[in-house]
mmCIF file of C-alpha atoms and ligand atoms in Angstrom:
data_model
loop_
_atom_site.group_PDB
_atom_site.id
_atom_site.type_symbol
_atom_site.label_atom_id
_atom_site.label_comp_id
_atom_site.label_asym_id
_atom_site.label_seq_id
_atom_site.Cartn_x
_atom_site.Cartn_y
_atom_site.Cartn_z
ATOM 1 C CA UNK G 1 7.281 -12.591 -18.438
ATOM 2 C CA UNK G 2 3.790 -14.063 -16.224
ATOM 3 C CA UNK G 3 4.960 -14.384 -12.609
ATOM 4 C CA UNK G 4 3.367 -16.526 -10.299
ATOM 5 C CA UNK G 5 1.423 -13.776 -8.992
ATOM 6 C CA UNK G 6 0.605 -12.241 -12.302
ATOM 7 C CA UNK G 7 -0.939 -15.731 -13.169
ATOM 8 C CA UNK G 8 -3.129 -16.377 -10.095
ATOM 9 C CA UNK G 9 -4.408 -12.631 -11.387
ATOM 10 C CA UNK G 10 -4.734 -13.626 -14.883
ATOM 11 C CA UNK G 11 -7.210 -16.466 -13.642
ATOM 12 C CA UNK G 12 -9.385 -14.137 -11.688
ATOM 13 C CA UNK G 13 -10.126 -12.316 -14.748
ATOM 14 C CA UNK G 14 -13.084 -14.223 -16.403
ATOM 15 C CA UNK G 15 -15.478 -13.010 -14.019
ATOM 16 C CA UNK G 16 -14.494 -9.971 -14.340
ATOM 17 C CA UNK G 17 -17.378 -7.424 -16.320
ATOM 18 C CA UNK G 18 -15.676 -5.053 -18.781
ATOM 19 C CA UNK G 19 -16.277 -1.897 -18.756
ATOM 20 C CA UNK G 20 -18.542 -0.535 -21.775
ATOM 21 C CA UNK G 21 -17.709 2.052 -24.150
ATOM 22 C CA UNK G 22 -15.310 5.008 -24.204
ATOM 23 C CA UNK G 23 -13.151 4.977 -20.625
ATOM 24 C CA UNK G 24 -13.601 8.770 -18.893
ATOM 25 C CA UNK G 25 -10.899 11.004 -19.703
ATOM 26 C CA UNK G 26 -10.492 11.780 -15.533
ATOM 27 C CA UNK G 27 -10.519 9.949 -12.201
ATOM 28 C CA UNK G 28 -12.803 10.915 -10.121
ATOM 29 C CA UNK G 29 -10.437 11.205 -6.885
ATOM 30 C CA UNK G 30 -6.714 11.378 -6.768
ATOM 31 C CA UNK G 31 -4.795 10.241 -3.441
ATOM 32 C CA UNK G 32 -1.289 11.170 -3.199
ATOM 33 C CA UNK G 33 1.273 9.823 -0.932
ATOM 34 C CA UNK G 34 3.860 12.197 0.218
ATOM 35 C CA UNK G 35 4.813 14.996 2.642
ATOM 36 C CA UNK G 36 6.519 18.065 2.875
ATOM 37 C CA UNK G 37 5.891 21.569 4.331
ATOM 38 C CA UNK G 38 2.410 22.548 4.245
ATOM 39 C CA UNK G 39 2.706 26.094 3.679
ATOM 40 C CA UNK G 40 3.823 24.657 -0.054
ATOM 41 C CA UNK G 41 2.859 21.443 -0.753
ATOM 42 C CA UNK G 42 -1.274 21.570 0.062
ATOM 43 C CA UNK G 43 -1.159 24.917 -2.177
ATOM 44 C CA UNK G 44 0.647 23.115 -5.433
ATOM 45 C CA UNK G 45 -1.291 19.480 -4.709
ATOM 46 C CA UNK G 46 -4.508 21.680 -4.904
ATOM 47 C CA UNK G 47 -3.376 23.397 -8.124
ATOM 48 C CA UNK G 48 -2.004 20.321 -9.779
ATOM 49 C CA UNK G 49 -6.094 18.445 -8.949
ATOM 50 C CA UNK G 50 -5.100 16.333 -5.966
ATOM 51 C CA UNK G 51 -8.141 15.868 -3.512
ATOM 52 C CA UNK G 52 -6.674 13.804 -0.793
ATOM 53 C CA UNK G 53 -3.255 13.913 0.231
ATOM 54 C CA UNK G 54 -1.564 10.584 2.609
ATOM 55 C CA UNK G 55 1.268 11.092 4.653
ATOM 56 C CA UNK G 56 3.347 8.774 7.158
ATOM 57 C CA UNK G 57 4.147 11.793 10.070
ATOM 58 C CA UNK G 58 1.982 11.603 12.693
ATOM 59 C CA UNK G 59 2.924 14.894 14.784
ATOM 60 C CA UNK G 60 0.089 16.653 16.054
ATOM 61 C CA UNK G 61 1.624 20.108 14.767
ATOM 62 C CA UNK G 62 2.229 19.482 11.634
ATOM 63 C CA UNK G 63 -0.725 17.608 10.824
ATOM 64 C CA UNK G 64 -2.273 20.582 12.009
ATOM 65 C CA UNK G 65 -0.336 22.866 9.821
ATOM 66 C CA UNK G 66 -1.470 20.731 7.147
ATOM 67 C CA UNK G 67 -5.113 20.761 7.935
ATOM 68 C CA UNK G 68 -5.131 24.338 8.103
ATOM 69 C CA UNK G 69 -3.769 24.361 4.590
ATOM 70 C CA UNK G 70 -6.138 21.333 3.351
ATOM 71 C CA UNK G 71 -9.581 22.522 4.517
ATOM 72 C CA UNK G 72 -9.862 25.501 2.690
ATOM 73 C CA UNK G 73 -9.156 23.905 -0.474
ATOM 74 C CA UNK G 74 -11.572 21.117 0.563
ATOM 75 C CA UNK G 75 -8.806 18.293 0.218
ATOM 76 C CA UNK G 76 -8.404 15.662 2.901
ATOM 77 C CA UNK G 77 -6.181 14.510 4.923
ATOM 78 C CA UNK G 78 -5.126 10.938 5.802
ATOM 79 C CA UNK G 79 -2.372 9.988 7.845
ATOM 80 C CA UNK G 80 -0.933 6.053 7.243
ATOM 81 C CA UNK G 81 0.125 3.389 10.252
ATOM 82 C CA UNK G 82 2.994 1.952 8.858
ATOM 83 C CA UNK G 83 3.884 -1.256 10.116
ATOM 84 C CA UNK G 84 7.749 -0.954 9.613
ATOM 85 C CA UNK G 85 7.561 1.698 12.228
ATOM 86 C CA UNK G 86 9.961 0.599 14.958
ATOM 87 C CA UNK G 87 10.993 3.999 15.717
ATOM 88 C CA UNK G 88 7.507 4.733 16.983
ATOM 89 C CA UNK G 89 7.195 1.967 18.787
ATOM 90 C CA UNK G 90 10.852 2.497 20.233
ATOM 91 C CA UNK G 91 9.739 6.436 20.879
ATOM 92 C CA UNK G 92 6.670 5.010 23.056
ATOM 93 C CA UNK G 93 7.898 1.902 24.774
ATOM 94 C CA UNK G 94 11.464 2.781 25.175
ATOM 95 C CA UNK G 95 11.939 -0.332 27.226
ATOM 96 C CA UNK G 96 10.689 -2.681 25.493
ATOM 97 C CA UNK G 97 12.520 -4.182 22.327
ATOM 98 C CA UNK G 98 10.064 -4.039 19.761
ATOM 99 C CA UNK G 99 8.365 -7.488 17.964
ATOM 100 C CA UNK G 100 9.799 -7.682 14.778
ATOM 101 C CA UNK G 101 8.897 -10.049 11.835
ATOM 102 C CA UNK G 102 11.529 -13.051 11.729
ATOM 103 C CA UNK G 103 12.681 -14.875 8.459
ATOM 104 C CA UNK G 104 14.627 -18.358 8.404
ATOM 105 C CA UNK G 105 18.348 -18.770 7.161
ATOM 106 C CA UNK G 106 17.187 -18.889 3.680
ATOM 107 C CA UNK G 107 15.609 -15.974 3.305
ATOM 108 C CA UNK G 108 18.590 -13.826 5.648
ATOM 109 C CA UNK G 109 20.728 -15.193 3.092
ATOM 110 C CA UNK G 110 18.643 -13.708 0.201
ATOM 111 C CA UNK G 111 18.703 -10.508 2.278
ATOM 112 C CA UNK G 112 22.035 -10.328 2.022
ATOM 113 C CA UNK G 113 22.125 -11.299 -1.716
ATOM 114 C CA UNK G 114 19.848 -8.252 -2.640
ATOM 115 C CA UNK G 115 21.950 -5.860 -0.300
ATOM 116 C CA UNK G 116 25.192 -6.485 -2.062
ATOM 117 C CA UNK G 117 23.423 -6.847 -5.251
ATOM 118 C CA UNK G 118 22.337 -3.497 -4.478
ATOM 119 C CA UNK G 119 25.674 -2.097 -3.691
ATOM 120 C CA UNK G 120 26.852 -3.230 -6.830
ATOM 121 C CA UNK G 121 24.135 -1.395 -8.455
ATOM 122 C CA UNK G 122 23.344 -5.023 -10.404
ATOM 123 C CA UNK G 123 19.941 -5.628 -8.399
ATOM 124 C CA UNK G 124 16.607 -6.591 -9.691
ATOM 125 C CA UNK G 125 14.734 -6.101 -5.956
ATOM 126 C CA UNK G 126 11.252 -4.161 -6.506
ATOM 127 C CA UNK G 127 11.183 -3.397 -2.996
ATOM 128 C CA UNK G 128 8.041 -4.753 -1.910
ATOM 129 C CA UNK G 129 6.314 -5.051 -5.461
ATOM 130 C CA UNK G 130 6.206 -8.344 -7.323
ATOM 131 C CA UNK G 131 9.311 -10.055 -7.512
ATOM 132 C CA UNK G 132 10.724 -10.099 -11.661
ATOM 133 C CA UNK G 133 13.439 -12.731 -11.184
ATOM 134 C CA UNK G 134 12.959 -16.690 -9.976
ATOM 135 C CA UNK G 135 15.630 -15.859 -7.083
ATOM 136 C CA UNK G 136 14.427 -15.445 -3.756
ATOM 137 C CA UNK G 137 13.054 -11.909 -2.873
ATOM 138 C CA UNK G 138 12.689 -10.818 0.573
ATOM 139 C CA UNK G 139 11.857 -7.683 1.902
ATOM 140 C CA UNK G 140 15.151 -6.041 2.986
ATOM 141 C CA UNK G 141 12.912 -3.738 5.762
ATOM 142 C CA UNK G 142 12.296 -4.768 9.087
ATOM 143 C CA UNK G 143 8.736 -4.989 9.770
ATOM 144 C CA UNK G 144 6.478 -5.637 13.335
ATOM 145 C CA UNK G 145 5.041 -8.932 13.506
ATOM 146 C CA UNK G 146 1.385 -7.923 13.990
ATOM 147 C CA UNK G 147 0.802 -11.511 15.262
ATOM 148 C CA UNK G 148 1.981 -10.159 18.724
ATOM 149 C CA UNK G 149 -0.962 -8.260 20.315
ATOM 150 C CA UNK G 150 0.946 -5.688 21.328
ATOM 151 C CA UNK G 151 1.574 -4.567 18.112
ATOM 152 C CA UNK G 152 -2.353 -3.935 17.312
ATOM 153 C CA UNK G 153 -2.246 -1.955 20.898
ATOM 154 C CA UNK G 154 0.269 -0.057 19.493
ATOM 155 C CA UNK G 155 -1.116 1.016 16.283
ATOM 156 C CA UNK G 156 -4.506 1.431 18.426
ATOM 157 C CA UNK G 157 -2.615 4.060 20.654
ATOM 158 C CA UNK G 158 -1.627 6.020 17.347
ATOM 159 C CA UNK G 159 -4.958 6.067 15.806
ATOM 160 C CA UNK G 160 -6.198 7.803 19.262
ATOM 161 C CA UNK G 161 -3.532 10.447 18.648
ATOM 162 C CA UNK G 162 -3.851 10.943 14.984
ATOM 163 C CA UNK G 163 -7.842 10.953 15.702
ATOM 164 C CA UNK G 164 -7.137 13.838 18.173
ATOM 165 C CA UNK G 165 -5.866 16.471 15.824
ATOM 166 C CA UNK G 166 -9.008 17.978 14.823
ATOM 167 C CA UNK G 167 -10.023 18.009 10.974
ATOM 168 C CA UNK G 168 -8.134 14.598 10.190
ATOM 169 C CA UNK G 169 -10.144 12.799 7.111
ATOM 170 C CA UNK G 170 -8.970 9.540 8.425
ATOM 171 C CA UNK G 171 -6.139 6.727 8.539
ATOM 172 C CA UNK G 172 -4.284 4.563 5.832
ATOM 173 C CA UNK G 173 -2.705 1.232 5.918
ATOM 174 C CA UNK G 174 1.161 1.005 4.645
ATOM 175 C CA UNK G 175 3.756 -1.991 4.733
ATOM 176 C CA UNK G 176 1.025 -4.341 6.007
ATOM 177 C CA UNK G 177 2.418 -7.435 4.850
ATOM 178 C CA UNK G 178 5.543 -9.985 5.269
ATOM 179 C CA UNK G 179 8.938 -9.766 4.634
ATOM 180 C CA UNK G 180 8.879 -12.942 2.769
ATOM 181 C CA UNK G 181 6.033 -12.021 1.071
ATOM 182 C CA UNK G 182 3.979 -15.062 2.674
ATOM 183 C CA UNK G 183 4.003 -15.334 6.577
ATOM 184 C CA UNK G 184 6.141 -14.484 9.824
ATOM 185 C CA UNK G 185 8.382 -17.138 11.058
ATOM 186 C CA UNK G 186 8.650 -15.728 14.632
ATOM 187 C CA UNK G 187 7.404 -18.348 17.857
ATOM 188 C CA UNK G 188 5.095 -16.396 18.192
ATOM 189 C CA UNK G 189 3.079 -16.682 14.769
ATOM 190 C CA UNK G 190 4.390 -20.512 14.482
ATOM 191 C CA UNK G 191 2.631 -20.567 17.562
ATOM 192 C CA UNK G 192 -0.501 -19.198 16.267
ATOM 193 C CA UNK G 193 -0.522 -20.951 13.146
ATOM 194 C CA UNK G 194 -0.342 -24.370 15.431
ATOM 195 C CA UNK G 195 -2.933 -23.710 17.047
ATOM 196 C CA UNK G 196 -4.621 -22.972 13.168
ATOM 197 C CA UNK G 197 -3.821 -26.146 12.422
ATOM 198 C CA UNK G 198 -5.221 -27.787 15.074
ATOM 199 C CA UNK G 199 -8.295 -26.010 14.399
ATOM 200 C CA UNK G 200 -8.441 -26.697 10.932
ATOM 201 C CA UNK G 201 -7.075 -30.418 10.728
ATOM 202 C CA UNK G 202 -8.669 -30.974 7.245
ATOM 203 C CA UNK G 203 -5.988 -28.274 5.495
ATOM 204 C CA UNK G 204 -2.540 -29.635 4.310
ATOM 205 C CA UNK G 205 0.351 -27.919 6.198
ATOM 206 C CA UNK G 206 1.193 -25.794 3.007
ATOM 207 C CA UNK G 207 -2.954 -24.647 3.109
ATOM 208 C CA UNK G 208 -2.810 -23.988 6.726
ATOM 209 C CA UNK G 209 -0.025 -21.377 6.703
ATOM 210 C CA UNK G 210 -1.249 -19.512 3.694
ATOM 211 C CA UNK G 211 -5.179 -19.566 5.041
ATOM 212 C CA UNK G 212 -3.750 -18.350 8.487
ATOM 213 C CA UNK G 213 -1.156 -15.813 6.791
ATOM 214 C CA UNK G 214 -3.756 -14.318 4.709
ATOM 215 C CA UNK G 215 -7.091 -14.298 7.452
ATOM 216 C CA UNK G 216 -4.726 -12.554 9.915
ATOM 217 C CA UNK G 217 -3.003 -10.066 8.011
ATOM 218 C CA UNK G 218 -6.791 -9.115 6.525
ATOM 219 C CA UNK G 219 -8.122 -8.856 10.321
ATOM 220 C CA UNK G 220 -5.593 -6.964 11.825
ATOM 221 C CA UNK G 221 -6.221 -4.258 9.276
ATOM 222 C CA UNK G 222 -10.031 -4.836 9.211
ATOM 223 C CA UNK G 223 -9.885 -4.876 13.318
ATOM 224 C CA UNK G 224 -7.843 -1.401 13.427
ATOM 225 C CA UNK G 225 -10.334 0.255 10.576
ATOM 226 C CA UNK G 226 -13.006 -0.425 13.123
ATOM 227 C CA UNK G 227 -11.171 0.410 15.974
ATOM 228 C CA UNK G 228 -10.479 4.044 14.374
ATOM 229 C CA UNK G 229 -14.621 4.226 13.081
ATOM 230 C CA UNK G 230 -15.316 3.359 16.588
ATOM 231 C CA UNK G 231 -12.809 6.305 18.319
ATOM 232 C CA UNK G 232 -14.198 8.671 15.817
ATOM 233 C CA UNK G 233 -17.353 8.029 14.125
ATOM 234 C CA UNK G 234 -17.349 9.005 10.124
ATOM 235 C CA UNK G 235 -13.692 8.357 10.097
ATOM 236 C CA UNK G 236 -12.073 7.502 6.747
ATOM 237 C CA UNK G 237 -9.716 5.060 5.811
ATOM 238 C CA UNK G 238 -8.057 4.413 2.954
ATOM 239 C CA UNK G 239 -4.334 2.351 2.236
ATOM 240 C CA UNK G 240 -2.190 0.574 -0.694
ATOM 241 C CA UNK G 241 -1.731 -2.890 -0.172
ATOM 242 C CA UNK G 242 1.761 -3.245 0.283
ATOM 243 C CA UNK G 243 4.352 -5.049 0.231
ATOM 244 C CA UNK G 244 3.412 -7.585 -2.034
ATOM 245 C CA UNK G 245 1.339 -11.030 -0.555
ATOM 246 C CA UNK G 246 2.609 -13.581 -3.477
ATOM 247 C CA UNK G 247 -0.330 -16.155 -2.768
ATOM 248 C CA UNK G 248 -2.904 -13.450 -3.507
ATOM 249 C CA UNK G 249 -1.503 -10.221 -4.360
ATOM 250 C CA UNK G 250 -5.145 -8.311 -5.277
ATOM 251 C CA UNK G 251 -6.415 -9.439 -1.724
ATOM 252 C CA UNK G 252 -7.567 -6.176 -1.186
ATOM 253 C CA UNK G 253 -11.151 -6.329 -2.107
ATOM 254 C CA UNK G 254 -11.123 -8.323 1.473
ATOM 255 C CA UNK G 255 -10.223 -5.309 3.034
ATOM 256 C CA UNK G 256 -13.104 -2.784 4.782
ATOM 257 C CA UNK G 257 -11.533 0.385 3.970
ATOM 258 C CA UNK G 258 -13.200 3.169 2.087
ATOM 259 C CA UNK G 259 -11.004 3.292 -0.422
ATOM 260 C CA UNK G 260 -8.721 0.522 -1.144
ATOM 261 C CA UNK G 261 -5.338 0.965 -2.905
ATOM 262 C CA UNK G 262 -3.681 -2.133 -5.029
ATOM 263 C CA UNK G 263 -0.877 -1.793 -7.323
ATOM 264 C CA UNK G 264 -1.498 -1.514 -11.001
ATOM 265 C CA UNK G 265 1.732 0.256 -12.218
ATOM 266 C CA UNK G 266 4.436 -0.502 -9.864
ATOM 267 C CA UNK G 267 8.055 1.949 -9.942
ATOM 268 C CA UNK G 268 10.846 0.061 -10.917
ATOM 269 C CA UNK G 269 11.896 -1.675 -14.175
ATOM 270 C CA UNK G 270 10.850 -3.656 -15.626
ATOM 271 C CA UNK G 271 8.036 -1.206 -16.213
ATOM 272 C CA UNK G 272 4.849 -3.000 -16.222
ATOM 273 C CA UNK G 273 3.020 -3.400 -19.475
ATOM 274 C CA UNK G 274 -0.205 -1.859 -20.189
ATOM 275 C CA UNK G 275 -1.618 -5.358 -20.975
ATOM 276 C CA UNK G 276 -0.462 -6.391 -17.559
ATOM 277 C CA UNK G 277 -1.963 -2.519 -15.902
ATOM 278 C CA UNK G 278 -5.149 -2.860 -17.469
ATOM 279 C CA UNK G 279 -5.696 -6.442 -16.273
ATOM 280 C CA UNK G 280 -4.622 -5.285 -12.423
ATOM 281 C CA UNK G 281 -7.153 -2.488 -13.037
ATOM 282 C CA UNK G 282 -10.016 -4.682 -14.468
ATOM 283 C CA UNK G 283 -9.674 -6.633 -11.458
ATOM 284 C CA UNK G 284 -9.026 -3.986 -8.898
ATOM 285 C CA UNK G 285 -12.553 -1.922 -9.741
ATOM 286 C CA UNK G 286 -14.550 -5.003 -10.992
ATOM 287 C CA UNK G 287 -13.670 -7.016 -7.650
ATOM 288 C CA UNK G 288 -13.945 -3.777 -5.588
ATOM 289 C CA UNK G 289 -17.257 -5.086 -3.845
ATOM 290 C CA UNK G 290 -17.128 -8.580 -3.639
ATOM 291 C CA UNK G 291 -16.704 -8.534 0.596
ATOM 292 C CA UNK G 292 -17.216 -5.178 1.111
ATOM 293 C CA UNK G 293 -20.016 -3.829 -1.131
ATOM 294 C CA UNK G 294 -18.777 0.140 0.550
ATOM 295 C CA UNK G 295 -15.634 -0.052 -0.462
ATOM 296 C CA UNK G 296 -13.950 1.616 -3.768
ATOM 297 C CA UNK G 297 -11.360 0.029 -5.911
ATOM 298 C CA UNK G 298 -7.944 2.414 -6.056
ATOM 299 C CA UNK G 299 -4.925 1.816 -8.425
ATOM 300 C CA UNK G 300 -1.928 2.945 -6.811
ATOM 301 C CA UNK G 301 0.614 4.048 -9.607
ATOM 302 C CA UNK G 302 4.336 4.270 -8.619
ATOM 303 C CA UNK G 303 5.863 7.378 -9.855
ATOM 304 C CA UNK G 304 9.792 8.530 -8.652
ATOM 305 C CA UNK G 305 11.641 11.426 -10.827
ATOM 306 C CA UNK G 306 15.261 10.971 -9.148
ATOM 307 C CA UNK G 307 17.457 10.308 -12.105
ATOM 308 C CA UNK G 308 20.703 8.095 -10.935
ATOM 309 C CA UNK G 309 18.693 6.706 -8.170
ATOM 310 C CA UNK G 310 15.254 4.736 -9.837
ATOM 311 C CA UNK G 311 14.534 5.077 -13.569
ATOM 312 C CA UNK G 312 12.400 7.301 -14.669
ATOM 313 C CA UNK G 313 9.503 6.458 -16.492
ATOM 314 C CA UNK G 314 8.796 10.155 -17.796
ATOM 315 C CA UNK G 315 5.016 11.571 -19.144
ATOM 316 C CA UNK G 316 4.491 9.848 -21.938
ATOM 317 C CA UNK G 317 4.894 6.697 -20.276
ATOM 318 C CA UNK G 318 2.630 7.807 -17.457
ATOM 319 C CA UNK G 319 0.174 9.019 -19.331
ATOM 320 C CA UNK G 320 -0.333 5.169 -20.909
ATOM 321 C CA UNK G 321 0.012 4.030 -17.747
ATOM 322 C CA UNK G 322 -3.206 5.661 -16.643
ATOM 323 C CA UNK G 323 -5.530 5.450 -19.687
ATOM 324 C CA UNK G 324 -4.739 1.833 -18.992
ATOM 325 C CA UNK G 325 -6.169 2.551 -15.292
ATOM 326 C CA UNK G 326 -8.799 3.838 -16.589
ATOM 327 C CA UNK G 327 -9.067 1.147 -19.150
ATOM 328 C CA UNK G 328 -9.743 -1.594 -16.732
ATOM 329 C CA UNK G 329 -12.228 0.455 -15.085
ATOM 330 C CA UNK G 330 -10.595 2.105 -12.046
ATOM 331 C CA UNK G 331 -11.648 5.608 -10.895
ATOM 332 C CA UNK G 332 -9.795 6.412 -8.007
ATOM 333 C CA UNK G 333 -5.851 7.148 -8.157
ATOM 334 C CA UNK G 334 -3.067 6.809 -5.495
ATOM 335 C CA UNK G 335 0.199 8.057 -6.414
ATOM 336 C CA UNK G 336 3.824 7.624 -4.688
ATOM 337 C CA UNK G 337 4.988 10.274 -4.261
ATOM 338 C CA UNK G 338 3.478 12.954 -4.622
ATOM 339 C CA UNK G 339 6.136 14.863 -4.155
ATOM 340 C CA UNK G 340 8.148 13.231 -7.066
ATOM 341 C CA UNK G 341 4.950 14.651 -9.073
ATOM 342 C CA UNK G 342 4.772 18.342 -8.486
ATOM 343 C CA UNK G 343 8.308 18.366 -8.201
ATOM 344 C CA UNK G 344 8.885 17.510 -12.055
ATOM 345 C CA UNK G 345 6.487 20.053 -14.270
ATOM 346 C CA UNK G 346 6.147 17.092 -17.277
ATOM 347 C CA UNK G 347 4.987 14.984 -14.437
ATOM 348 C CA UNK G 348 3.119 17.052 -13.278
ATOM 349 C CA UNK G 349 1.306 17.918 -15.869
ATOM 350 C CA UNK G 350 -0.191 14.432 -16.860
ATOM 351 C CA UNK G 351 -1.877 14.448 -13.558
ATOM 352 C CA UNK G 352 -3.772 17.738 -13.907
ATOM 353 C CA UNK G 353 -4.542 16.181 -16.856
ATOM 354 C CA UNK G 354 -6.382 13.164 -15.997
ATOM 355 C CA UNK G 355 -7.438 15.299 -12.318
ATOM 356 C CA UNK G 356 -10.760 15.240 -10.966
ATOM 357 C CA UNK G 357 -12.471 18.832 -12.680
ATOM 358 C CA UNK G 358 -12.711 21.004 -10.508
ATOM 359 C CA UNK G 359 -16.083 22.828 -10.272
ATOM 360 C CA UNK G 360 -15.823 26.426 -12.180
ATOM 361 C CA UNK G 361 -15.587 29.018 -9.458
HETATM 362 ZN ZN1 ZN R 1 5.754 -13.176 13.843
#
């Protein structure tokens, strides 16, 4: 079945060069998302062909634990912002409640649809990724509303602490987006968006949200990439583009990161199809440059071994799922999680497989 989103895609393809002949048999980087101790997982991310590794905890000591174990084994580091982090934010400003993305009574009631569907273990929610049914989806997280300007000055405080742990390749973008998938409903952002709209009297109402939605959630991520370049010059910064933004969902090429993660193979079922994989792809690599001519096109597969929790989509299946990647034209890989991978040998196996080569010793 074409969703919406998969549609608006579809239509972006024409432009789109294919790639000629024979796709590479490799990526040329592979990101993966995921923690763990050092002392284990740096040594088996390494032997499985990983050269970057992305994770969410920011604590100076164990980011340098896992810097000592990265360096030698000349992998990088990258440590993600998240923007459902409300624990942070409660950690650093104890007394202050934190500003959290608001939905109207429409979508709390969907919310409450996909938590007891969820219960009942009958639930189609993809968590963030595309929606697969016509009923509402919201995400069920709660997420800051980065429409408040003290939630930039909080991210900008953690990039100054990440940036201080020495060796740190550089940051990454997660859960930048909107629990309905579209825009914040707080005062504050209806606020904002009025004064859009008075700024911009020749859009329709409908045009006016989405332009304002989509320009601010692209700055605040543009405006924090630059803020960590300008706290530490040569710093890197990579992200997946996530959860979903249904008016655009491959707005990532808008994005000034170094390396730009979009979904191409998301976890749940219904699987995606490799028709649908290698059109994300073509359009992820082939649109890479169109803002940004620096930054690098990523497909971010979605990859969970946890039997009775998520299906399993096994190593035949990903191993389709990335000559499709590498179908459309993509060259960099993000995986979630990492962990999942080297946990499962089949798994982990396809991705040595398709691995960067490393150089003969
Ligand atoms: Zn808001």
């Amino acid at each position: 079945m074409l969703t919406q989103a998969s549609v608006a895609v579809l239509s972006l393809l024409t432009p789109v060069a294919q790639p000629e002949g024979e796709p590479p048999e490799r990526f040329t980087q592979l990101m993966g998302w995921g923690g763990g101790d050092p002392a284990t997982i740096v040594p088996a991310a390494a032997e499985a062909g990983f050269t970057d590794l992305i994770v969410w905890n920011q604590d100076p000591a164990y980011l340098t634990q896992l810097v000592q174990q990265a360096q030698p084994r000349g992998m990088g580091v990258y440590v993600s912002l998240y923007l459902g982090d409300v624990k942070d934010w409660k950690r650093r400003y104890p007394d202050t409640s934190p500003p959290t993305q608001e939905v109207n009574a429409e979508e709390q009631e969907a919310i409450a649809r996909i938590n007891a569907d969820l219960k009942a273990k009958t639930s189609d929610y993809q968590y963030g990724g595309e929606p697969v049914s016509d009923k509402l989806e919201v995400f069920t997280n709660e997420l800051l509303c980065f429409h408040d300007p003290r939630v930039p000055e909080f991210f900008r405080a953690q990039i100054r602490d990440i940036l201080a742990v020495p060796g740190i390749t550089g940051i990454a973008f997660d859960f930048f987006g909107y629990r309905n998938y579209r825009c914040c409903r707080c005062a504050k952002s209806m606020a904002l968006l009025a004064e859009y709209q008075k700024a911009h009297p020749d859009l329709t109402e409908a045009e006016a949200l989405q332009r304002f939605s989509l320009e601010t959630l692209v700055d605040v991520q543009n405006d924090l990439a630059d803020y960590a370049r300008q706290v530490r010059p040569g710093t890197l910064v990579t992200g997946h583009v996530y959860p979903v933004y249904l008016p655009e969902p491959l707005y990532g090429n808008r994005l000034n990161w170094d390396t730009c993660g979009q979904t191409a193979a998301w976890f749940f079922e219904p699987f995606w199809s490799e028709e649908k994989i290698r059109a994300y792809s073509r359009v992820i690599a082939g649109d890479a440059k169109r803002y940004w001519p620096n930054a690098e096109g990523g497909a971010l597969i979605g990859v969970y071994v946890r039997p009775g929790q998520y299906p399993v989509k096994g190593p035949e299946r990903i191993e389709r799922e990335l000559r499709a990647i590498l179908d459309g034209g993509v060259r960099c890989l993000q995986v979630c999680s990492l962990n999942d991978v080297l946990n499962d040998p089949g798994t982990r196996e396809v991705f040595r497989k398709f691995a960067p080569q490393k150089p003969a010793n």
